[in-house]
Short mmCIF file of C-alpha atoms and ligand atoms in Angstrom, two decimals:
data_model
loop_
_atom_site.label_atom_id
_atom_site.label_comp_id
_atom_site.label_asym_id
_atom_site.label_seq_id
_atom_site.Cartn_x
_atom_site.Cartn_y
_atom_site.Cartn_z
CA MET A 902 -35.45 -74.34 58.82
CA LYS A 903 -38.21 -76.28 57.09
CA ARG A 904 -37.42 -79.15 54.78
CA ASN A 905 -40.60 -80.23 53.09
CA ARG A 906 -39.00 -82.72 50.78
CA PHE A 907 -36.27 -84.74 52.43
CA GLY A 908 -34.33 -86.02 49.45
CA PHE A 909 -31.58 -87.99 51.20
CA PHE A 910 -31.04 -91.75 51.33
CA GLY A 911 -28.63 -94.17 53.01
CA ALA A 912 -25.62 -92.65 54.76
CA ALA A 913 -26.48 -89.23 53.24
CA ALA A 914 -29.76 -89.28 55.20
CA GLY A 915 -27.69 -89.73 58.35
CA GLY A 916 -25.60 -86.71 57.41
CA ALA A 917 -28.69 -84.62 56.71
CA ILE A 918 -30.37 -85.67 59.98
CA PHE A 919 -27.20 -84.76 61.86
CA ASP A 920 -27.38 -81.31 60.25
CA ILE A 921 -30.91 -80.80 61.57
CA VAL A 922 -29.91 -81.97 65.06
CA ARG A 923 -26.88 -79.64 65.04
CA ARG A 924 -28.82 -76.57 63.95
CA GLU A 925 -32.16 -77.14 65.64
CA GLY A 926 -31.36 -79.38 68.59
CA PRO A 927 -32.06 -80.34 71.27
CA ILE A 928 -34.74 -82.08 69.25
CA SER A 929 -36.87 -85.21 69.81
CA ARG A 930 -37.15 -88.15 67.44
CA ALA A 931 -40.80 -87.21 66.89
CA GLN A 932 -39.82 -83.67 65.84
CA LEU A 933 -37.21 -85.11 63.48
CA GLY A 934 -39.94 -87.28 61.99
CA ARG A 935 -42.17 -84.25 61.41
CA THR A 936 -39.33 -82.20 59.89
CA THR A 937 -38.15 -84.90 57.50
CA ALA A 938 -41.41 -86.80 56.93
CA LEU A 939 -39.44 -90.02 57.49
CA SER A 940 -40.99 -92.97 59.34
CA LYS A 941 -40.30 -93.63 63.00
CA SER A 942 -38.23 -96.72 62.21
CA THR A 943 -36.13 -94.95 59.57
CA ILE A 944 -35.41 -92.08 61.98
CA SER A 945 -34.45 -94.62 64.66
CA LEU A 946 -32.07 -96.40 62.33
CA HIS A 947 -30.20 -93.21 61.41
CA VAL A 948 -30.24 -91.77 64.92
CA ASP A 949 -28.79 -94.99 66.36
CA ARG A 950 -25.96 -94.86 63.84
CA LEU A 951 -25.22 -91.20 64.57
CA LEU A 952 -25.17 -92.01 68.30
CA LYS A 953 -22.68 -94.83 67.67
CA VAL A 954 -20.51 -92.63 65.43
CA GLY A 955 -20.55 -90.22 68.38
CA VAL A 956 -21.55 -87.00 66.63
CA ILE A 957 -24.85 -86.67 68.52
CA LYS A 958 -25.89 -87.32 72.10
CA GLU A 959 -29.10 -88.27 73.78
CA GLU A 960 -30.24 -86.56 76.95
CA ALA A 961 -33.32 -86.91 79.12
CA ARG A 962 -35.31 -83.72 79.68
CA GLN A 963 -38.22 -82.98 81.92
CA THR A 964 -41.23 -82.30 79.70
CA ASP A 965 -42.85 -78.88 79.86
CA SER A 966 -46.37 -80.23 80.06
CA GLY A 967 -47.10 -82.57 82.93
CA PRO A 968 -44.96 -85.28 84.47
CA GLY A 969 -42.63 -87.64 82.65
CA ARG A 970 -39.37 -87.29 80.80
CA ARG A 971 -38.59 -87.38 77.14
CA SER A 972 -35.35 -87.94 75.38
CA LEU A 973 -33.83 -85.23 73.23
CA LEU A 974 -31.01 -85.40 70.71
CA ARG A 975 -28.26 -82.82 70.42
CA PHE A 976 -24.89 -82.26 68.77
CA ALA A 977 -22.11 -83.86 70.84
CA THR A 978 -20.37 -80.53 71.39
CA ASP A 979 -17.90 -81.96 73.90
CA ARG A 980 -16.61 -84.42 71.31
CA GLY A 981 -13.71 -82.14 70.45
CA ILE A 982 -12.29 -78.65 70.56
CA VAL A 983 -11.53 -76.14 67.83
CA VAL A 984 -9.22 -73.13 67.63
CA GLY A 985 -10.48 -69.84 66.18
CA ILE A 986 -8.08 -67.04 65.30
CA GLU A 987 -8.75 -63.49 64.24
CA LEU A 988 -5.73 -61.84 62.73
CA GLY A 989 -6.25 -58.10 62.65
CA VAL A 990 -4.00 -55.44 61.17
CA THR A 991 -2.48 -54.74 64.58
CA SER A 992 -3.78 -57.57 66.76
CA ILE A 993 -4.22 -61.30 67.19
CA ASP A 994 -7.10 -62.94 69.07
CA VAL A 995 -7.08 -66.68 69.66
CA ALA A 996 -9.79 -68.81 71.29
CA VAL A 997 -10.07 -72.50 72.07
CA CYS A 998 -13.77 -73.39 71.90
CA ASP A 999 -15.98 -76.41 72.23
CA LEU A 1000 -18.00 -77.42 69.18
CA GLU A 1001 -20.78 -74.93 69.84
CA ALA A 1002 -18.17 -72.18 70.12
CA SER A 1003 -18.34 -71.65 73.86
CA VAL A 1004 -14.95 -70.13 74.62
CA LEU A 1005 -12.89 -72.40 76.91
CA ALA A 1006 -9.75 -70.25 76.85
CA SER A 1007 -8.70 -67.17 74.92
CA TYR A 1008 -5.84 -64.74 74.55
CA SER A 1009 -5.31 -61.44 72.72
CA GLU A 1010 -2.30 -59.25 72.13
CA THR A 1011 -1.13 -56.52 69.78
CA LEU A 1012 0.75 -57.91 66.82
CA ASP A 1013 1.71 -56.06 63.65
CA ILE A 1014 0.61 -58.11 60.65
CA ALA A 1015 3.07 -56.14 58.49
CA GLN A 1016 5.89 -58.16 60.11
CA GLY A 1017 4.97 -60.81 57.55
CA PRO A 1018 3.66 -64.37 57.77
CA VAL A 1019 6.62 -66.20 59.34
CA PRO A 1020 6.99 -64.12 62.55
CA VAL A 1021 3.21 -63.70 62.89
CA LEU A 1022 2.45 -67.42 62.49
CA THR A 1023 5.34 -68.37 64.77
CA ARG A 1024 3.80 -66.22 67.49
CA ALA A 1025 0.35 -67.64 66.73
CA TYR A 1026 1.70 -71.20 67.20
CA GLU A 1027 3.07 -70.29 70.63
CA ILE A 1028 -0.26 -68.81 71.71
CA ILE A 1029 -2.24 -71.80 70.40
CA GLU A 1030 0.05 -74.29 72.13
CA GLN A 1031 -0.24 -72.43 75.44
CA LEU A 1032 -4.06 -72.27 75.23
CA LEU A 1033 -4.31 -75.96 74.30
CA THR A 1034 -2.21 -76.80 77.36
CA ASP A 1035 -4.50 -74.58 79.47
CA VAL A 1036 -7.57 -76.61 78.47
CA GLY A 1037 -5.82 -79.92 79.13
CA HIS A 1038 -5.02 -80.95 75.57
CA ASP A 1039 -1.85 -83.03 75.39
CA PRO A 1040 -0.70 -83.61 71.80
CA ASP A 1041 1.83 -86.22 72.97
CA ALA A 1042 -0.78 -88.48 74.56
CA ASP A 1043 -1.60 -91.75 72.76
CA ARG A 1044 -5.12 -90.55 72.23
CA PRO A 1045 -5.14 -86.80 72.90
CA MET A 1046 -8.31 -85.72 74.66
CA PRO A 1047 -10.03 -83.44 74.03
CA THR A 1048 -9.49 -84.00 70.32
CA LEU A 1049 -8.42 -80.94 68.35
CA ALA A 1050 -10.82 -81.00 65.38
CA GLY A 1051 -9.28 -78.13 63.45
CA ILE A 1052 -8.12 -74.52 63.29
CA GLY A 1053 -9.89 -71.60 61.63
CA ILE A 1054 -8.38 -68.22 60.76
CA GLY A 1055 -10.03 -64.96 59.77
CA LEU A 1056 -7.65 -62.76 57.76
CA PRO A 1057 -7.92 -59.01 57.10
CA GLY A 1058 -7.66 -59.25 53.32
CA PRO A 1059 -9.11 -60.89 50.20
CA VAL A 1060 -8.91 -64.68 50.66
CA ASN A 1061 -8.71 -67.31 47.95
CA ARG A 1062 -10.30 -70.30 49.72
CA THR A 1063 -9.18 -72.80 47.11
CA LEU A 1064 -5.53 -71.87 47.61
CA GLY A 1065 -5.94 -71.15 51.33
CA CYS A 1066 -4.17 -67.80 51.22
CA VAL A 1067 -4.68 -64.06 50.83
CA VAL A 1068 -4.38 -62.60 47.36
CA SER A 1069 -3.00 -59.10 46.72
CA PRO A 1070 -3.89 -57.80 50.18
CA PRO A 1071 -3.61 -53.99 50.38
CA ILE A 1072 -2.36 -53.93 54.00
CA MET A 1073 -0.49 -57.21 54.49
CA PRO A 1074 3.02 -56.91 53.00
CA GLY A 1075 4.65 -60.31 52.46
CA TRP A 1076 1.40 -62.28 52.76
CA ASP A 1077 0.43 -62.34 49.08
CA ARG A 1078 -0.21 -66.03 48.22
CA TYR A 1079 1.65 -67.23 51.32
CA PRO A 1080 0.15 -70.71 52.02
CA VAL A 1081 -1.31 -69.88 55.46
CA ARG A 1082 -3.82 -72.75 55.54
CA ASP A 1083 -1.34 -75.46 54.54
CA GLU A 1084 1.40 -74.18 56.87
CA VAL A 1085 -0.90 -74.21 59.90
CA ALA A 1086 -2.47 -77.57 58.96
CA THR A 1087 0.97 -79.15 58.63
CA HIS A 1088 2.29 -77.64 61.87
CA PHE A 1089 -0.58 -79.01 63.99
CA ASP A 1090 -1.51 -81.99 61.78
CA VAL A 1091 -5.21 -81.01 61.80
CA PRO A 1092 -7.47 -79.46 59.14
CA CYS A 1093 -7.18 -75.68 58.81
CA PHE A 1094 -9.62 -73.29 57.13
CA VAL A 1095 -9.17 -69.64 56.21
CA ASP A 1096 -11.53 -66.89 55.10
CA ASN A 1097 -11.65 -63.13 55.29
CA ASP A 1098 -12.48 -61.72 58.70
CA VAL A 1099 -15.89 -60.32 57.81
CA ASN A 1100 -17.16 -63.60 56.31
CA VAL A 1101 -16.00 -65.42 59.42
CA MET A 1102 -17.91 -62.98 61.65
CA ALA A 1103 -21.06 -63.22 59.49
CA LEU A 1104 -20.92 -67.01 59.75
CA GLY A 1105 -20.48 -66.89 63.53
CA GLU A 1106 -23.50 -64.61 63.97
CA ALA A 1107 -25.58 -66.86 61.72
CA ARG A 1108 -24.65 -70.07 63.54
CA ALA A 1109 -24.63 -69.00 67.17
CA GLY A 1110 -25.13 -65.25 67.48
CA SER A 1111 -27.65 -62.53 66.68
CA ALA A 1112 -28.78 -64.12 63.40
CA ARG A 1113 -29.11 -67.66 64.73
CA ASP A 1114 -32.81 -67.81 63.89
CA SER A 1115 -32.57 -65.91 60.59
CA GLU A 1116 -32.52 -67.49 57.15
CA SER A 1117 -30.88 -64.45 55.58
CA SER A 1118 -28.72 -61.81 57.17
CA LEU A 1119 -26.27 -59.10 56.34
CA PHE A 1120 -23.34 -58.65 58.72
CA VAL A 1121 -21.63 -55.28 58.44
CA LYS A 1122 -18.24 -54.76 60.05
CA ILE A 1123 -17.37 -51.13 60.66
CA GLY A 1124 -13.82 -50.97 61.94
CA THR A 1125 -10.94 -49.05 60.43
CA GLY A 1126 -12.49 -50.07 57.10
CA ILE A 1127 -15.96 -51.32 56.20
CA GLY A 1128 -17.02 -54.71 54.83
CA ALA A 1129 -20.03 -57.01 54.80
CA GLY A 1130 -20.83 -60.72 54.86
CA LEU A 1131 -23.99 -62.21 53.35
CA VAL A 1132 -25.82 -65.25 54.69
CA ILE A 1133 -28.46 -66.66 52.36
CA ASP A 1134 -30.67 -69.61 53.36
CA GLY A 1135 -28.39 -70.19 56.33
CA GLU A 1136 -25.22 -70.41 54.24
CA LEU A 1137 -22.46 -67.88 53.72
CA TYR A 1138 -22.57 -66.45 50.20
CA ARG A 1139 -19.02 -65.73 49.03
CA GLY A 1140 -19.70 -64.86 45.40
CA PHE A 1141 -17.93 -66.11 42.28
CA LYS A 1142 -14.37 -65.30 43.39
CA GLY A 1143 -14.93 -64.73 47.11
CA SER A 1144 -15.32 -60.96 47.11
CA ALA A 1145 -19.09 -60.78 47.80
CA GLY A 1146 -19.89 -58.16 50.44
CA ASP A 1147 -16.87 -55.98 49.73
CA ILE A 1148 -18.88 -52.79 50.23
CA GLY A 1149 -16.15 -50.49 51.54
CA HIS A 1150 -15.41 -49.03 48.11
CA ILE A 1151 -18.96 -48.20 47.06
CA GLY A 1152 -18.90 -44.50 46.12
CA ILE A 1153 -20.71 -41.86 48.17
CA ASP A 1154 -22.32 -39.10 46.09
CA GLY A 1155 -20.58 -35.75 46.45
CA GLU A 1156 -17.54 -37.13 48.31
CA ARG A 1157 -14.08 -36.59 46.83
CA THR A 1158 -11.62 -37.92 49.43
CA LEU A 1159 -8.92 -40.07 47.82
CA CYS A 1160 -9.11 -43.73 48.91
CA SER A 1161 -6.28 -46.29 49.11
CA CYS A 1162 -7.94 -48.09 46.18
CA GLY A 1163 -7.27 -45.10 43.90
CA ASN A 1164 -10.90 -43.99 43.61
CA ARG A 1165 -12.45 -41.03 45.37
CA GLY A 1166 -15.27 -40.84 47.89
CA CYS A 1167 -15.42 -44.54 48.86
CA LEU A 1168 -17.67 -45.40 51.83
CA GLU A 1169 -14.83 -46.58 54.05
CA VAL A 1170 -12.52 -43.61 53.51
CA VAL A 1171 -15.43 -41.31 54.41
CA ALA A 1172 -17.26 -43.21 57.18
CA GLY A 1173 -14.94 -46.00 58.43
CA GLY A 1174 -13.02 -45.61 61.68
CA ALA A 1175 -9.94 -44.18 59.92
CA GLY A 1176 -12.13 -41.73 57.97
CA ILE A 1177 -13.93 -40.53 61.11
CA ALA A 1178 -10.56 -40.09 62.86
CA ARG A 1179 -9.15 -38.10 59.94
CA ARG A 1180 -12.15 -35.79 59.84
CA GLY A 1181 -12.01 -35.48 63.63
CA ARG A 1182 -8.43 -34.23 63.36
CA GLU A 1183 -9.57 -31.68 60.78
CA LEU A 1184 -12.21 -30.44 63.24
CA ALA A 1185 -9.55 -30.17 65.94
CA ASP A 1186 -7.10 -28.31 63.68
CA SER A 1187 -9.70 -25.83 62.41
CA GLY A 1188 -10.97 -25.15 65.92
CA ALA A 1189 -14.52 -26.14 64.89
CA SER A 1190 -14.54 -28.65 67.75
CA PRO A 1191 -13.14 -27.27 71.03
CA MET A 1192 -13.29 -30.69 72.71
CA LEU A 1193 -11.38 -32.42 69.91
CA ALA A 1194 -8.78 -29.61 69.87
CA GLU A 1195 -8.28 -30.21 73.59
CA ALA A 1196 -8.09 -33.99 73.09
CA ALA A 1197 -5.56 -33.56 70.26
CA ALA A 1198 -3.30 -31.46 72.50
CA ARG A 1199 -3.59 -33.97 75.35
CA LEU A 1200 -2.84 -37.02 73.15
CA ALA A 1201 0.16 -35.27 71.55
CA ASP A 1202 1.70 -34.97 75.03
CA GLU A 1203 1.34 -38.67 75.81
CA SER A 1204 4.31 -40.93 75.47
CA PRO A 1205 4.35 -42.21 72.85
CA PRO A 1206 2.27 -39.36 71.37
CA ARG A 1207 -1.06 -40.38 69.82
CA GLU A 1208 -3.49 -38.82 67.42
CA ILE A 1209 -7.26 -38.50 67.64
CA SER A 1210 -9.07 -41.73 66.75
CA ALA A 1211 -12.76 -42.43 66.15
CA VAL A 1212 -13.04 -43.20 69.88
CA GLU A 1213 -12.25 -39.56 70.84
CA VAL A 1214 -14.71 -38.31 68.21
CA GLY A 1215 -17.44 -40.52 69.70
CA LEU A 1216 -16.58 -39.41 73.22
CA ALA A 1217 -16.71 -35.70 72.29
CA ALA A 1218 -20.05 -36.28 70.52
CA SER A 1219 -21.55 -37.97 73.57
CA GLN A 1220 -20.35 -35.08 75.78
CA GLY A 1221 -22.21 -32.50 73.72
CA ASP A 1222 -19.59 -31.27 71.23
CA THR A 1223 -21.75 -30.13 68.31
CA ALA A 1224 -19.19 -30.52 65.52
CA ALA A 1225 -18.18 -34.00 66.70
CA LEU A 1226 -21.81 -35.06 67.00
CA GLU A 1227 -22.54 -33.81 63.48
CA LEU A 1228 -19.55 -35.80 62.19
CA VAL A 1229 -20.77 -38.99 63.93
CA ILE A 1230 -24.31 -38.56 62.59
CA GLU A 1231 -23.14 -37.75 59.07
CA SER A 1232 -20.85 -40.82 59.04
CA GLY A 1233 -23.69 -43.04 60.28
CA ARG A 1234 -25.95 -41.67 57.54
CA HIS A 1235 -23.36 -42.47 54.86
CA VAL A 1236 -23.17 -46.06 56.10
CA GLY A 1237 -26.97 -46.20 56.36
CA SER A 1238 -27.52 -44.92 52.83
CA VAL A 1239 -25.32 -47.68 51.39
CA LEU A 1240 -27.00 -50.30 53.61
CA ALA A 1241 -30.41 -49.07 52.42
CA LYS A 1242 -29.42 -49.91 48.84
CA LEU A 1243 -28.27 -53.37 49.95
CA VAL A 1244 -31.46 -53.96 51.93
CA ASN A 1245 -33.55 -52.98 48.91
CA PHE A 1246 -31.57 -55.31 46.70
CA PHE A 1247 -31.13 -58.28 49.03
CA ASN A 1248 -34.11 -58.00 51.42
CA PRO A 1249 -32.40 -59.69 54.40
CA GLN A 1250 -34.27 -60.66 57.56
CA MET A 1251 -31.61 -59.10 59.74
CA VAL A 1252 -28.78 -56.57 59.58
CA ILE A 1253 -26.07 -57.04 62.22
CA LEU A 1254 -23.62 -54.28 62.98
CA GLY A 1255 -20.18 -55.28 64.27
CA GLY A 1256 -16.64 -53.93 64.43
CA GLY A 1257 -15.07 -51.49 66.87
CA THR A 1258 -16.36 -48.28 65.26
CA VAL A 1259 -19.98 -49.28 65.99
CA ASN A 1260 -19.15 -48.59 69.65
CA ILE A 1261 -18.35 -44.89 69.14
CA GLY A 1262 -21.86 -44.02 70.27
CA ASP A 1263 -25.57 -44.61 70.05
CA ALA A 1264 -25.89 -41.60 67.72
CA PHE A 1265 -23.84 -43.47 65.10
CA VAL A 1266 -26.05 -46.58 65.19
CA ALA A 1267 -29.21 -44.45 65.35
CA ALA A 1268 -28.16 -42.56 62.20
CA ILE A 1269 -27.45 -45.83 60.36
CA ARG A 1270 -30.83 -47.21 61.39
CA GLU A 1271 -32.66 -44.03 60.44
CA MET A 1272 -31.22 -44.02 56.92
CA VAL A 1273 -31.87 -47.71 56.33
CA ILE A 1274 -35.52 -47.28 57.33
CA ARG A 1275 -35.95 -44.01 55.45
CA ARG A 1276 -34.27 -45.06 52.21
CA SER A 1277 -35.46 -48.67 51.87
CA THR A 1278 -38.84 -49.78 50.58
CA GLN A 1279 -41.49 -50.42 53.19
CA LEU A 1280 -41.78 -54.08 52.27
CA ALA A 1281 -38.03 -54.57 52.79
CA THR A 1282 -38.03 -52.94 56.24
CA VAL A 1283 -41.41 -53.89 57.71
CA ASP A 1284 -39.98 -56.77 59.78
CA LEU A 1285 -36.29 -56.00 59.30
CA VAL A 1286 -34.28 -56.31 62.51
CA ILE A 1287 -31.14 -54.19 62.86
CA ARG A 1288 -29.00 -55.11 65.84
CA ARG A 1289 -25.47 -55.16 67.13
CA SER A 1290 -23.22 -58.21 67.07
CA ALA A 1291 -23.92 -60.75 69.82
CA PHE A 1292 -20.24 -61.56 70.23
CA GLY A 1293 -18.81 -58.03 70.18
CA GLU A 1294 -15.04 -58.19 70.23
CA GLN A 1295 -15.03 -61.99 70.26
CA SER A 1296 -16.94 -62.28 66.99
CA GLY A 1297 -13.84 -62.88 64.83
CA MET A 1298 -12.37 -65.75 66.82
CA VAL A 1299 -15.75 -67.32 67.63
CA GLY A 1300 -16.73 -67.10 63.94
CA ALA A 1301 -13.42 -68.69 62.92
CA ALA A 1302 -14.06 -71.55 65.38
CA LEU A 1303 -17.57 -72.06 63.97
CA MET A 1304 -16.16 -72.11 60.42
CA VAL A 1305 -14.11 -75.15 61.46
CA VAL A 1306 -17.17 -76.87 62.96
CA ASP A 1307 -19.14 -76.14 59.77
CA GLU A 1308 -16.43 -77.78 57.66
CA VAL A 1309 -15.44 -80.72 59.87
CA PHE A 1310 -19.08 -81.58 60.62
CA SER A 1311 -20.59 -80.67 57.25
CA THR A 1312 -23.40 -82.87 55.92
CA ARG A 1313 -20.91 -84.42 53.54
CA ALA A 1314 -18.27 -85.04 56.21
CA VAL A 1315 -20.76 -86.68 58.60
CA THR A 1316 -22.15 -88.77 55.73
CA ALA A 1317 -18.59 -90.02 55.15
CA MET A 1318 -18.23 -90.81 58.89
CA VAL A 1319 -21.48 -92.83 58.81
CA ARG A 1320 -20.38 -94.64 55.67
CA GLU A 1321 -17.01 -95.51 57.19
CA PHE A 1322 -18.80 -96.77 60.32
CA ASP A 1323 -21.12 -98.94 58.22
CA GLY A 1324 -18.31 -100.19 56.02
ZN1 ZN B 1395 -11.81 -47.20 47.79
#
């Protein structure tokens, strides 16, 4: 990221320099000088302070050209650990990470969010405590090392970040306005941050994943439902009330299926994982898809009996079932036609596709890509990169961990650390 005019002074300059080291490091003092246009002595002054505060580290590196070593600065990622949690509708994923979100220990299990906040958080506490023990964190020590810097949680509903809770979630009975953030922060006596799951994933991809080198990106999660997260100039854009990127209920022309929101023909009820599964069952029932009919009969005999999901539709499509393949391609085109509108409007550098339904087959992703390219303006797509999530199934918990790092080591927070050190 280029900063032509470095408008920071005093402790704030330290905070801003830390931000550059965190995002662009390892970086030399000379490079910092070029990026900020600050003098060598001013850079030295701030760097020395940041080294003493302990938020950056210096390491010697062999130079690429010729003999000799030079010293590079980087974020002190071993200074603490963070916990990232993805709460899904039917699952919980928890990771303990270092400060660059390398996973040190993780655990996943099925957990029904409809049980309500108290049983779900109680179970989450047990998992967190076990994982912290696994990585050698002892909360009873005089000075617990490694230090737990905070806990981040991605939630599958609309999140009010000011209140730290979900608001009127359609699929989370008992969670409406329950103070998730404050409960967790109090239980562990560390800062806690919450956001909706898609924003958390978009942030993770922007900081350490597929969109690491992009200024602007659009992360699209296609799971049971469909949602998007926007990153603009390297920062998550949440909108006025936090609902930016809620694309699942954009209407698809000519579609009439009733959606849980009360409208008809919404993108997610047509082309999300649940929509694909529903239409797959229709193909099985009508006999239009012999493979899906066979799969439906087989799953009904399992104990407990199951129904066709998007996974079976993708499998049938990849094995040559014409009706299933048409369904996969049509669903991908619906997603792609909505994304084309967003690409035209927003002109991102990168579109990242995540969520379990993306894995139902290459035909699905190919259809999305085809529609985005076909229906967007040439200028918007000429250098547009469309790729899958770098973190795959870990993207929720890794993103939640990176949300904590973003908050605890924000420019403002580090400025305050420098000021406290000076004072
Ligand atoms: Zn809807």
